[in-house]
Tab-separated table of C-alpha atoms and ligand atoms in Angstrom:
chain	number	residue	atom	x	y	z
S	1	MET	CA	75.678	91.664	109.433
S	2	LEU	CA	78.706	91.183	107.220
S	3	ARG	CA	81.105	94.117	107.320
S	4	VAL	CA	82.202	94.895	103.775
S	5	VAL	CA	84.874	97.213	102.368
S	6	VAL	CA	84.463	97.940	98.646
S	7	LEU	CA	87.297	99.139	96.392
S	8	ILE	CA	86.555	101.018	93.171
S	9	SER	CA	88.435	102.879	90.445
S	10	GLY	CA	85.662	104.628	88.539
S	11	GLN	CA	82.040	105.674	88.549
S	12	GLY	CA	81.095	102.956	91.014
S	13	SER	CA	77.636	102.197	89.645
S	14	ASN	CA	77.820	98.639	90.977
S	15	LEU	CA	78.986	100.012	94.319
S	16	ARG	CA	75.936	102.302	94.409
S	17	ALA	CA	73.587	99.408	93.730
S	18	PHE	CA	75.323	97.335	96.425
S	19	VAL	CA	75.162	100.123	99.017
S	20	ASP	CA	71.485	100.704	98.251
S	21	SER	CA	70.669	96.997	98.570
S	22	CYS	CA	72.471	96.842	101.916
S	23	ALA	CA	70.582	99.927	103.069
S	24	ASP	CA	67.162	98.541	102.103
S	25	GLY	CA	67.934	95.211	103.768
S	26	SER	CA	67.952	93.060	100.631
S	27	ILE	CA	71.624	92.190	101.232
S	28	PRO	CA	72.445	91.382	104.886
S	29	ALA	CA	75.684	93.377	104.893
S	30	THR	CA	76.958	96.831	105.773
S	31	VAL	CA	79.436	98.752	103.660
S	32	VAL	CA	81.791	100.031	106.343
S	33	ALA	CA	84.151	101.869	103.957
S	34	VAL	CA	84.815	102.517	100.295
S	35	GLY	CA	88.361	102.878	99.022
S	36	ALA	CA	89.800	103.929	95.676
S	37	ASP	CA	93.162	104.392	94.010
S	38	SER	CA	92.311	108.020	93.135
S	39	ASP	CA	89.567	110.509	93.962
S	40	VAL	CA	87.037	108.985	91.564
S	41	PRO	CA	83.356	109.982	91.180
S	42	GLY	CA	82.187	106.753	92.810
S	43	LEU	CA	83.470	107.909	96.199
S	44	GLU	CA	80.868	110.675	96.187
S	45	HIS	CA	78.017	108.222	96.704
S	46	ALA	CA	79.778	106.754	99.722
S	47	ARG	CA	80.283	110.203	101.227
S	48	HIS	CA	76.665	111.056	100.472
S	49	CYS	CA	75.632	107.944	102.421
S	50	ASP	CA	77.968	108.822	105.316
S	51	ILE	CA	80.170	105.832	104.527
S	52	PRO	CA	83.869	106.506	105.193
S	53	ALA	CA	85.722	106.947	101.905
S	54	PHE	CA	89.480	106.842	101.433
S	55	VAL	CA	92.021	107.141	98.626
S	56	GLU	CA	95.274	105.170	98.524
S	57	ASP	CA	97.064	106.091	95.347
S	58	LEU	CA	99.856	104.188	93.647
S	59	GLU	CA	102.133	106.821	92.139
S	60	PRO	CA	103.509	106.058	88.657
S	61	GLY	CA	106.609	103.970	89.231
S	62	GLY	CA	105.720	103.660	92.925
S	63	ASP	CA	106.463	100.610	95.039
S	64	ARG	CA	103.513	98.262	94.465
S	65	ASP	CA	104.202	96.148	97.542
S	66	ALA	CA	104.404	99.202	99.813
S	67	TRP	CA	101.197	100.540	98.268
S	68	GLY	CA	99.504	97.191	98.844
S	69	ALA	CA	100.580	97.263	102.493
S	70	ARG	CA	99.229	100.814	102.947
S	71	LEU	CA	95.989	99.914	101.207
S	72	GLY	CA	95.679	96.807	103.364
S	73	ASP	CA	96.204	98.840	106.537
S	74	ARG	CA	93.494	101.303	105.512
S	75	ILE	CA	91.096	98.427	104.904
S	76	ALA	CA	92.045	96.583	108.113
S	77	ASP	CA	91.166	99.707	110.140
S	78	PHE	CA	87.532	98.929	109.310
S	79	ALA	CA	87.778	95.275	110.410
S	80	PRO	CA	85.881	93.918	107.399
S	81	ASP	CA	84.593	90.371	107.037
S	82	LEU	CA	84.735	90.740	103.267
S	83	VAL	CA	86.585	92.946	100.750
S	84	ILE	CA	85.067	93.428	97.299
S	85	LEU	CA	86.955	94.706	94.265
S	86	SER	CA	84.136	96.318	92.312
S	87	GLY	CA	85.697	97.834	89.232
S	88	PHE	CA	89.058	98.236	90.994
S	89	MET	CA	91.498	98.412	88.107
S	90	ARG	CA	94.789	97.774	89.911
S	91	LEU	CA	96.434	94.431	90.349
S	92	VAL	CA	96.839	93.891	94.070
S	93	PRO	CA	100.177	92.427	95.205
S	94	PRO	CA	100.469	88.845	96.531
S	95	ALA	CA	100.879	89.935	100.166
S	96	PHE	CA	97.590	91.830	99.902
S	97	VAL	CA	95.896	88.718	98.506
S	98	ARG	CA	97.336	86.611	101.342
S	99	ARG	CA	96.115	89.147	103.881
S	100	PHE	CA	92.460	89.153	102.798
S	101	ALA	CA	91.811	86.045	100.691
S	102	PRO	CA	89.683	84.043	100.555
S	103	MET	CA	87.357	86.800	101.769
S	104	LEU	CA	88.491	88.947	98.836
S	105	LEU	CA	86.109	88.968	95.876
S	106	ASN	CA	86.221	90.495	92.419
S	107	THR	CA	83.415	91.175	89.996
S	108	HIS	CA	84.382	90.741	86.368
S	109	PRO	CA	82.466	91.684	83.208
S	110	ALA	CA	83.016	88.421	81.304
S	111	PHE	CA	82.301	84.712	81.600
S	112	LEU	CA	85.669	83.698	83.038
S	113	PRO	CA	88.008	82.151	82.070
S	114	GLU	CA	87.021	83.934	78.864
S	115	PHE	CA	88.315	87.495	78.524
S	116	PRO	CA	90.302	88.159	81.705
S	117	GLY	CA	91.950	91.543	82.257
S	118	ILE	CA	90.898	95.161	82.296
S	119	HIS	CA	89.379	95.333	78.782
S	120	ALA	CA	87.086	92.339	79.082
S	121	VAL	CA	84.049	93.936	77.446
S	122	ARG	CA	86.052	95.462	74.586
S	123	ASP	CA	87.880	92.176	74.034
S	124	ALA	CA	84.605	90.231	73.858
S	125	PHE	CA	83.038	92.826	71.586
S	126	GLU	CA	86.011	92.888	69.232
S	127	ALA	CA	86.169	89.082	69.163
S	128	GLY	CA	82.664	89.125	67.687
S	129	VAL	CA	81.219	86.631	70.173
S	130	THR	CA	77.453	86.240	70.370
S	131	GLU	CA	77.483	85.976	74.129
S	132	THR	CA	79.775	86.972	76.927
S	133	GLY	CA	78.884	87.207	80.607
S	134	ALA	CA	79.650	88.251	84.145
S	135	SER	CA	81.489	86.503	86.972
S	136	VAL	CA	82.149	86.866	90.681
S	137	ILE	CA	85.379	85.222	91.784
S	138	VAL	CA	87.675	84.878	94.766
S	139	VAL	CA	90.856	86.847	94.099
S	140	ASP	CA	94.086	84.881	93.833
S	141	ASP	CA	97.553	85.837	92.590
S	142	GLY	CA	96.634	85.578	88.921
S	143	VAL	CA	94.710	87.960	86.687
S	144	ASP	CA	91.061	86.901	87.100
S	145	THR	CA	92.051	83.273	87.693
S	146	GLY	CA	90.566	82.673	91.155
S	147	PRO	CA	87.748	80.262	92.015
S	148	ILE	CA	84.452	81.220	90.350
S	149	LEU	CA	81.602	81.687	92.827
S	150	ALA	CA	78.894	82.715	90.365
S	151	GLN	CA	78.603	83.532	86.698
S	152	ARG	CA	75.944	84.034	84.056
S	153	ARG	CA	75.862	84.466	80.301
S	154	VAL	CA	74.893	87.796	78.722
S	155	PRO	CA	74.026	87.851	74.996
S	156	VAL	CA	75.537	90.367	72.598
S	157	VAL	CA	72.555	91.798	70.683
S	158	ASP	CA	72.247	93.549	67.310
S	159	GLY	CA	73.101	97.200	67.610
S	160	ASP	CA	75.153	96.732	70.770
S	161	THR	CA	78.078	99.017	71.372
S	162	GLU	CA	80.766	98.261	73.919
S	163	SER	CA	78.985	100.672	76.220
S	164	THR	CA	75.448	99.237	75.892
S	165	LEU	CA	76.825	95.734	76.291
S	166	HIS	CA	78.767	96.730	79.396
S	167	ASP	CA	75.689	98.366	80.910
S	168	ARG	CA	73.706	95.122	80.502
S	169	ILE	CA	76.593	93.119	81.960
S	170	ARG	CA	76.715	95.452	84.977
S	171	ILE	CA	73.078	94.633	85.760
S	172	VAL	CA	73.947	90.920	85.847
S	173	GLU	CA	77.089	91.573	87.915
S	174	ARG	CA	74.953	93.328	90.533
S	175	GLU	CA	72.583	90.380	90.776
S	176	LEU	CA	75.421	87.851	91.001
S	177	LEU	CA	77.252	89.852	93.649
S	178	ALA	CA	74.094	90.265	95.700
S	179	ASP	CA	73.453	86.500	95.522
S	180	VAL	CA	77.031	85.632	96.494
S	181	VAL	CA	77.140	88.020	99.440
S	182	ARG	CA	73.710	86.845	100.632
S	183	ASP	CA	74.929	83.246	100.491
S	184	ILE	CA	78.113	84.092	102.370
S	185	ALA	CA	76.123	85.979	104.999
S	186	ASN	CA	73.748	83.035	105.332
S	187	ARG	CA	76.755	80.667	105.334
S	188	GLU	CA	75.374	78.832	102.312
S	189	THR	CA	78.655	79.449	100.505
S	190	ALA	CA	81.744	78.423	102.445
S	191	ILE	CA	84.807	80.020	100.927
S	192	GLU	CA	87.728	77.694	101.442
S	193	GLU	CA	91.302	78.702	102.162
S	194	ASN	CA	93.553	77.668	99.278
D	1	GAR	C1	82.351	96.574	86.250
D	1	GAR	O1	81.801	96.054	85.082
D	1	GAR	C2	83.429	95.646	86.785
D	1	GAR	O2	83.160	94.320	86.593
D	1	GAR	C3	84.608	96.062	85.925
D	1	GAR	O3	84.540	97.453	85.945
D	1	GAR	C4	83.172	97.839	85.939
D	1	GAR	C5	82.968	98.913	86.970
D	1	GAR	O4	81.753	99.563	86.754
D	1	GAR	N1	85.800	95.525	86.473
D	1	GAR	C6	86.782	95.044	85.722
D	1	GAR	O5	86.786	95.105	84.503
D	1	GAR	C7	87.946	94.465	86.497
D	1	GAR	N2	88.758	93.676	85.646
D	1	GAR	P1	81.219	100.628	87.802
D	1	GAR	O6	82.389	101.537	88.173
D	1	GAR	O7	80.140	101.352	87.067
D	1	GAR	O8	80.692	99.871	88.976
């Protein structure tokens, strides 16, 4: 069983789907802890499932490197095989990336390298594209620039709002993440050191 720590910054709907799929055996992994950068609603599901939940906040103007070291220590306490940024909206510092990569993944609501950054769905919507997508990548020092492990197109349909589009993208993200973690667990995907 892969030991996974998941980091979130919001409602954590993808986290919930991931936890549920681990619990019902469809993903051969165990979520050993969920962390966040503030006490967000998504932590509630972890607590409800008796999964340890922790908050490591970066104060405004705080030292990002020191925060990254504290966050890394909290994660390392759970001895994970894999760390997943699932809607974690902070840039992690380079030392954090070095500590956990390449077993540090990020889900992103766009077909990278299109629309990197924290407003990917809004940016795609406002650009008027007819399709966008979802990606699962290995985190590197850039903003959504790491190696792409899986991605799929998602069409923008008539009547879409940013919110309806994002909800359909989330469904694809969940499937991609499940596939990637299954492949890693089954050693069908070897993630190389850079
Ligand atoms: C997901 O779509 C995730 O890809 C995105 O935040 C959403 C979190 O949804 N992450 C990013 O945009 C990171 N750049 P959730 O909290 O409902 O799981």
